[in-house]
Amino acid sequence: MSTHASDPLAALGSLPGVADAVDSVRKAVDRVYGHRVMRRRSNEISSEAALRGARGSAALSGADWALEEVRRRTDFSADAEARTVGAALRLGAEAGQLLSIWRQSPMRVLARLHLVASGDAGIPGGSAATAGSGTVGDSVGRPRLDGETVDEPLVHAPLPSPSEVAGRLDGLAELIVAGGEAPALVTAAIVHGELLALRPFTSYNGLVARAAERIVLIGSGLDPKAICPAEVGHAEQGSTAYLAAFEGYLSGTPEGVGGWIAHCGRSVELGVRESTAVCEALQRGAA
């Protein structure tokens, strides 16, 4: 059996507020999975959750579009906001295809997520302007190098050096591959927070971090049908609350890290509420 010494993620379950958050999330997820609509129309709920999650994640990255606009649009190349929404939609569609790879090779999955987010354009703007020792396109799907800048519209915390990024990514990957007894919410929140702190890529780090959180929640078995989009809850709580909780994570204090995990838990619960509303609408014949 794992101990907290060999399973550091499990140790985080004892931080202030975390046990209550884990329990509350589990109960909320169980309730929506027990909804009668889920027995026959779960695929529709999953599709709608992916759409709404993508909208929420894009909103936090500066493209706060109405849901119906996201649903209606087919061209996501017109400008920076459109590219952000398109990236979020692609990540939502890709996440479920990477579950089996995540536990074996998290770094491979993160590289794939960035590649998918970047699309054919490489990064926002899609030009071949130089960045560091290579072109913009050269930066896709790999951690940033010395001299490369990061385009992340929401998070402006100090950037760790590329060497620190490499070491911390390796450590995170080792924890994922080793597995352990940590609740899914704890692992998902730490993956999300660490990627946001590191911002390992030159672009789309927030979108990738939230997509990775989603992969953990689905792959862990907490939300196997992908109907509890935490991105919805992150957006609903707002960027100010998101950044305040993230600052707590960066502080490294028990209260700060516990507060970040609890914030992520509340986001999952709000995602559950969103999907419950979709279930109710389908039951009434309104969707």
CSV table of C-alpha atoms in Angstrom, one decimal:
chain,number,residue,atom,x,y,z
A,1,MET,CA,0.0,0.0,0.0
A,2,SER,CA,1.2,3.5,-0.9
A,3,THR,CA,2.4,5.8,1.9
A,4,HIS,CA,2.3,9.6,1.8
A,5,ALA,CA,6.1,9.5,1.6
A,6,SER,CA,6.0,7.6,-1.7
A,7,ASP,CA,2.7,9.1,-2.9
A,8,PRO,CA,2.9,12.8,-2.5
A,9,LEU,CA,-0.3,13.5,-4.3
A,10,ALA,CA,-2.2,11.4,-1.8
A,11,ALA,CA,-0.8,13.5,1.0
A,12,LEU,CA,-2.5,16.5,-0.4
A,13,GLY,CA,-5.8,14.9,0.5
A,14,SER,CA,-5.2,16.0,4.1
A,15,LEU,CA,-4.9,19.7,3.2
A,16,PRO,CA,-7.5,22.1,4.6
A,17,GLY,CA,-10.8,21.8,2.8
A,18,VAL,CA,-9.7,19.1,0.4
A,19,ALA,CA,-11.5,16.1,1.9
A,20,ASP,CA,-14.8,18.0,1.9
A,21,ALA,CA,-14.2,19.1,-1.7
A,22,VAL,CA,-13.5,15.5,-2.8
A,23,ASP,CA,-16.6,14.2,-1.0
A,24,SER,CA,-18.8,17.0,-2.4
A,25,VAL,CA,-17.6,16.4,-6.0
A,26,ARG,CA,-18.2,12.6,-5.7
A,27,LYS,CA,-21.7,13.1,-4.5
A,28,ALA,CA,-22.5,15.6,-7.3
A,29,VAL,CA,-21.1,13.4,-10.0
A,30,ASP,CA,-23.1,10.4,-8.7
A,31,ARG,CA,-26.3,12.4,-8.8
A,32,VAL,CA,-26.0,13.4,-12.4
A,33,TYR,CA,-24.9,9.9,-13.4
A,34,GLY,CA,-28.1,8.7,-11.8
A,35,HIS,CA,-30.3,11.0,-13.8
A,36,ARG,CA,-32.8,9.0,-15.9
A,37,VAL,CA,-31.8,10.8,-19.1
A,38,MET,CA,-28.3,9.4,-18.8
A,39,ARG,CA,-29.5,5.9,-19.2
A,40,ARG,CA,-30.5,6.5,-22.9
A,41,ARG,CA,-29.0,9.7,-24.1
A,42,SER,CA,-25.6,9.9,-22.4
A,43,ASN,CA,-23.8,10.5,-25.7
A,44,GLU,CA,-25.8,13.7,-26.3
A,45,ILE,CA,-24.9,14.9,-22.8
A,46,SER,CA,-21.3,14.2,-23.4
A,47,SER,CA,-21.3,16.1,-26.7
A,48,GLU,CA,-23.0,19.0,-25.1
A,49,ALA,CA,-20.6,19.0,-22.2
A,50,ALA,CA,-17.6,19.1,-24.6
A,51,LEU,CA,-19.1,22.1,-26.4
A,52,ARG,CA,-19.9,24.0,-23.2
A,53,GLY,CA,-16.5,23.1,-21.6
A,54,ALA,CA,-14.7,24.4,-24.7
A,55,ARG,CA,-16.7,27.6,-24.5
A,56,GLY,CA,-15.7,28.0,-20.9
A,57,SER,CA,-12.1,27.3,-21.4
A,58,ALA,CA,-11.9,29.7,-24.3
A,59,ALA,CA,-13.6,32.4,-22.2
A,60,LEU,CA,-10.8,32.2,-19.6
A,61,SER,CA,-8.3,32.6,-22.4
A,62,GLY,CA,-9.9,35.8,-23.6
A,63,ALA,CA,-12.5,34.6,-26.1
A,64,ASP,CA,-15.8,34.9,-24.1
A,65,TRP,CA,-18.3,34.0,-26.8
A,66,ALA,CA,-21.9,33.2,-26.3
A,67,LEU,CA,-22.7,29.4,-26.4
A,68,GLU,CA,-24.9,29.8,-29.4
A,69,GLU,CA,-22.2,31.7,-31.3
A,70,VAL,CA,-19.8,28.8,-30.6
A,71,ARG,CA,-22.4,26.4,-31.8
A,72,ARG,CA,-23.2,28.3,-34.9
A,73,ARG,CA,-19.7,29.2,-36.2
A,74,THR,CA,-17.8,27.0,-38.6
A,75,ASP,CA,-14.8,29.2,-39.4
A,76,PHE,CA,-12.4,29.6,-36.5
A,77,SER,CA,-9.5,31.3,-38.3
A,78,ALA,CA,-10.7,34.9,-38.7
A,79,ASP,CA,-9.0,36.4,-35.7
A,80,ALA,CA,-7.2,35.6,-32.4
A,81,GLU,CA,-10.5,35.1,-30.5
A,82,ALA,CA,-11.8,32.7,-33.2
A,83,ARG,CA,-8.6,30.8,-33.2
A,84,THR,CA,-8.8,30.4,-29.4
A,85,VAL,CA,-12.3,29.1,-29.6
A,86,GLY,CA,-11.3,26.7,-32.4
A,87,ALA,CA,-8.4,25.5,-30.3
A,88,ALA,CA,-10.6,24.8,-27.3
A,89,LEU,CA,-13.1,22.9,-29.4
A,90,ARG,CA,-10.4,20.8,-30.9
A,91,LEU,CA,-8.9,20.0,-27.5
A,92,GLY,CA,-12.4,19.0,-26.2
A,93,ALA,CA,-12.8,16.6,-29.1
A,94,GLU,CA,-9.2,15.2,-28.7
A,95,ALA,CA,-9.2,14.6,-25.0
A,96,GLY,CA,-11.1,11.4,-25.0
A,97,GLN,CA,-8.8,9.9,-27.6
A,98,LEU,CA,-5.8,10.2,-25.3
A,99,LEU,CA,-6.9,8.5,-22.2
A,100,SER,CA,-5.0,5.2,-22.7
A,101,ILE,CA,-1.8,7.1,-23.5
A,102,TRP,CA,-1.9,9.5,-20.6
A,103,ARG,CA,-1.0,7.1,-17.8
A,104,GLN,CA,1.9,5.7,-19.9
A,105,SER,CA,3.3,8.9,-21.4
A,106,PRO,CA,1.9,12.1,-20.1
A,107,MET,CA,4.6,14.1,-21.9
A,108,ARG,CA,3.5,12.7,-25.2
A,109,VAL,CA,-0.1,13.6,-24.5
A,110,LEU,CA,0.8,17.2,-23.6
A,111,ALA,CA,2.8,17.5,-26.8
A,112,ARG,CA,-0.2,16.2,-28.7
A,113,LEU,CA,-2.6,18.6,-26.9
A,114,HIS,CA,-0.4,21.6,-27.9
A,115,LEU,CA,-0.2,20.4,-31.5
A,116,VAL,CA,-4.0,20.0,-31.6
A,117,ALA,CA,-4.6,23.4,-30.0
A,118,SER,CA,-2.2,25.1,-32.5
A,119,GLY,CA,-3.8,23.6,-35.5
A,120,ASP,CA,-2.5,24.3,-39.0
A,121,ALA,CA,-1.6,27.8,-38.0
A,122,GLY,CA,1.1,26.9,-35.6
A,123,ILE,CA,0.3,29.5,-33.0
A,124,PRO,CA,-2.0,32.5,-33.0
A,125,GLY,CA,-1.2,34.6,-36.0
A,126,GLY,CA,-0.1,31.5,-37.9
A,127,SER,CA,3.0,33.3,-39.3
A,128,ALA,CA,6.5,32.1,-39.5
A,129,ALA,CA,7.9,35.0,-37.5
A,130,THR,CA,11.1,34.1,-35.7
A,131,ALA,CA,11.0,33.2,-32.0
A,132,GLY,CA,14.3,32.4,-30.4
A,133,SER,CA,16.5,30.1,-32.6
A,134,GLY,CA,13.6,28.9,-34.8
A,135,THR,CA,10.3,29.9,-36.3
A,136,VAL,CA,7.0,30.1,-34.6
A,137,GLY,CA,5.9,26.9,-36.1
A,138,ASP,CA,9.0,25.2,-34.7
A,139,SER,CA,7.7,25.8,-31.2
A,140,VAL,CA,4.6,23.7,-31.6
A,141,GLY,CA,4.4,20.5,-29.6
A,142,ARG,CA,7.5,20.9,-27.5
A,143,PRO,CA,8.5,22.8,-24.3
A,144,ARG,CA,9.7,26.3,-24.9
A,145,LEU,CA,13.4,27.1,-25.2
A,146,ASP,CA,15.5,29.9,-23.8
A,147,GLY,CA,14.6,33.2,-25.5
A,148,GLU,CA,11.1,32.1,-26.6
A,149,THR,CA,8.2,34.2,-25.3
A,150,VAL,CA,4.9,32.9,-24.0
A,151,ASP,CA,1.5,34.2,-25.2
A,152,GLU,CA,-0.9,33.5,-22.3
A,153,PRO,CA,-3.5,36.3,-22.0
A,154,LEU,CA,-4.7,35.5,-18.4
A,155,VAL,CA,-1.7,34.4,-16.4
A,156,HIS,CA,1.1,36.8,-15.8
A,157,ALA,CA,3.0,35.2,-13.0
A,158,PRO,CA,6.8,34.9,-13.3
A,159,LEU,CA,7.8,32.3,-15.8
A,160,PRO,CA,10.0,29.4,-14.6
A,161,SER,CA,13.1,28.9,-16.8
A,162,PRO,CA,13.1,26.2,-19.4
A,163,SER,CA,15.4,24.0,-17.3
A,164,GLU,CA,13.1,24.3,-14.3
A,165,VAL,CA,10.1,23.5,-16.6
A,166,ALA,CA,11.9,20.4,-17.9
A,167,GLY,CA,12.6,19.1,-14.4
A,168,ARG,CA,9.1,19.8,-13.0
A,169,LEU,CA,7.4,18.3,-16.1
A,170,ASP,CA,9.5,15.1,-15.6
A,171,GLY,CA,8.5,15.0,-11.9
A,172,LEU,CA,4.9,15.4,-12.8
A,173,ALA,CA,5.1,12.7,-15.4
A,174,GLU,CA,6.7,10.4,-13.0
A,175,LEU,CA,3.8,10.9,-10.5
A,176,ILE,CA,1.2,10.2,-13.2
A,177,VAL,CA,2.9,7.1,-14.5
A,178,ALA,CA,3.5,5.7,-10.9
A,179,GLY,CA,-0.2,6.2,-10.1
A,180,GLY,CA,-1.3,6.2,-6.5
A,181,GLU,CA,-4.2,6.6,-4.1
A,182,ALA,CA,-4.8,10.3,-4.5
A,183,PRO,CA,-8.5,11.2,-5.4
A,184,ALA,CA,-9.1,12.1,-9.0
A,185,LEU,CA,-9.9,15.7,-8.0
A,186,VAL,CA,-6.6,16.2,-6.3
A,187,THR,CA,-4.6,14.8,-9.2
A,188,ALA,CA,-6.6,16.8,-11.8
A,189,ALA,CA,-6.1,20.0,-9.8
A,190,ILE,CA,-2.4,19.5,-9.4
A,191,VAL,CA,-1.9,18.7,-13.1
A,192,HIS,CA,-3.9,21.8,-14.0
A,193,GLY,CA,-2.1,24.1,-11.6
A,194,GLU,CA,1.4,22.8,-12.4
A,195,LEU,CA,0.9,23.3,-16.1
A,196,LEU,CA,-0.5,26.7,-15.6
A,197,ALA,CA,2.4,27.6,-13.3
A,198,LEU,CA,5.0,26.2,-15.8
A,199,ARG,CA,3.4,27.4,-19.0
A,200,PRO,CA,5.7,25.0,-20.8
A,201,PHE,CA,4.6,26.0,-24.4
A,202,THR,CA,4.8,29.2,-26.2
A,203,SER,CA,1.0,29.4,-26.6
A,204,TYR,CA,-2.3,27.9,-25.5
A,205,ASN,CA,-1.0,26.9,-22.0
A,206,GLY,CA,-4.3,27.6,-20.2
A,207,LEU,CA,-6.3,25.6,-22.8
A,208,VAL,CA,-3.8,22.7,-22.5
A,209,ALA,CA,-3.8,22.8,-18.7
A,210,ARG,CA,-7.6,22.7,-18.5
A,211,ALA,CA,-7.7,19.9,-21.2
A,212,ALA,CA,-5.3,17.9,-19.1
A,213,GLU,CA,-7.4,18.4,-16.1
A,214,ARG,CA,-10.3,17.0,-18.1
A,215,ILE,CA,-8.3,14.0,-19.2
A,216,VAL,CA,-7.5,13.1,-15.6
A,217,LEU,CA,-11.1,13.4,-14.4
A,218,ILE,CA,-12.3,11.2,-17.3
A,219,GLY,CA,-9.5,8.7,-17.2
A,220,SER,CA,-9.6,8.3,-13.4
A,221,GLY,CA,-13.1,6.9,-13.6
A,222,LEU,CA,-14.6,9.9,-11.7
A,223,ASP,CA,-16.3,11.1,-14.9
A,224,PRO,CA,-15.9,8.3,-17.5
A,225,LYS,CA,-18.6,9.6,-19.8
A,226,ALA,CA,-17.1,13.1,-19.8
A,227,ILE,CA,-20.3,14.9,-18.7
A,228,CYS,CA,-18.9,17.0,-15.9
A,229,PRO,CA,-17.0,19.9,-17.6
A,230,ALA,CA,-14.9,21.6,-15.0
A,231,GLU,CA,-14.1,24.3,-17.6
A,232,VAL,CA,-17.7,25.5,-17.3
A,233,GLY,CA,-17.3,26.0,-13.6
A,234,HIS,CA,-13.9,27.7,-13.9
A,235,ALA,CA,-15.5,30.2,-16.3
A,236,GLU,CA,-18.6,30.6,-14.2
A,237,GLN,CA,-16.6,31.5,-11.1
A,238,GLY,CA,-14.8,34.1,-13.2
A,239,SER,CA,-11.2,35.0,-14.0
A,240,THR,CA,-10.7,36.9,-10.8
A,241,ALA,CA,-11.6,33.9,-8.6
A,242,TYR,CA,-9.6,31.6,-10.9
A,243,LEU,CA,-6.5,33.8,-10.6
A,244,ALA,CA,-6.9,34.2,-6.9
A,245,ALA,CA,-7.1,30.5,-6.4
A,246,PHE,CA,-4.1,30.0,-8.7
A,247,GLU,CA,-2.1,32.5,-6.7
A,248,GLY,CA,-2.8,30.3,-3.7
A,249,TYR,CA,-1.4,27.3,-5.6
A,250,LEU,CA,1.7,29.3,-6.5
A,251,SER,CA,2.2,30.2,-2.9
A,252,GLY,CA,2.8,26.5,-2.0
A,253,THR,CA,1.2,26.9,1.4
A,254,PRO,CA,-1.2,24.2,2.7
A,255,GLU,CA,-4.0,26.7,2.7
A,256,GLY,CA,-3.2,28.0,-0.8
A,257,VAL,CA,-2.8,24.6,-2.4
A,258,GLY,CA,-5.9,23.3,-0.6
A,259,GLY,CA,-7.8,26.3,-1.7
A,260,TRP,CA,-6.9,25.7,-5.4
A,261,ILE,CA,-8.0,22.1,-5.2
A,262,ALA,CA,-11.3,23.2,-3.6
A,263,HIS,CA,-11.7,25.8,-6.3
A,264,CYS,CA,-11.3,23.1,-8.9
A,265,GLY,CA,-13.8,20.9,-7.1
A,266,ARG,CA,-16.3,23.7,-7.1
A,267,SER,CA,-15.7,24.0,-10.8
A,268,VAL,CA,-16.5,20.3,-11.4
A,269,GLU,CA,-19.7,20.7,-9.3
A,270,LEU,CA,-20.8,23.7,-11.5
A,271,GLY,CA,-20.0,21.6,-14.6
A,272,VAL,CA,-22.3,18.9,-13.1
A,273,ARG,CA,-25.0,21.5,-12.6
A,274,GLU,CA,-24.7,22.5,-16.2
A,275,SER,CA,-25.1,18.9,-17.4
A,276,THR,CA,-27.9,18.3,-15.0
A,277,ALA,CA,-29.7,21.3,-16.6
A,278,VAL,CA,-29.1,19.7,-20.1
A,279,CYS,CA,-30.6,16.5,-18.8
A,280,GLU,CA,-33.6,18.3,-17.6
A,281,ALA,CA,-34.0,20.1,-20.9
A,282,LEU,CA,-33.8,16.9,-22.8
A,283,GLN,CA,-36.3,15.3,-20.5
A,284,ARG,CA,-38.8,18.1,-21.2
A,285,GLY,CA,-38.1,17.9,-24.9
A,286,ALA,CA,-36.6,21.4,-24.9
A,287,ALA,CA,-33.2,20.4,-26.2
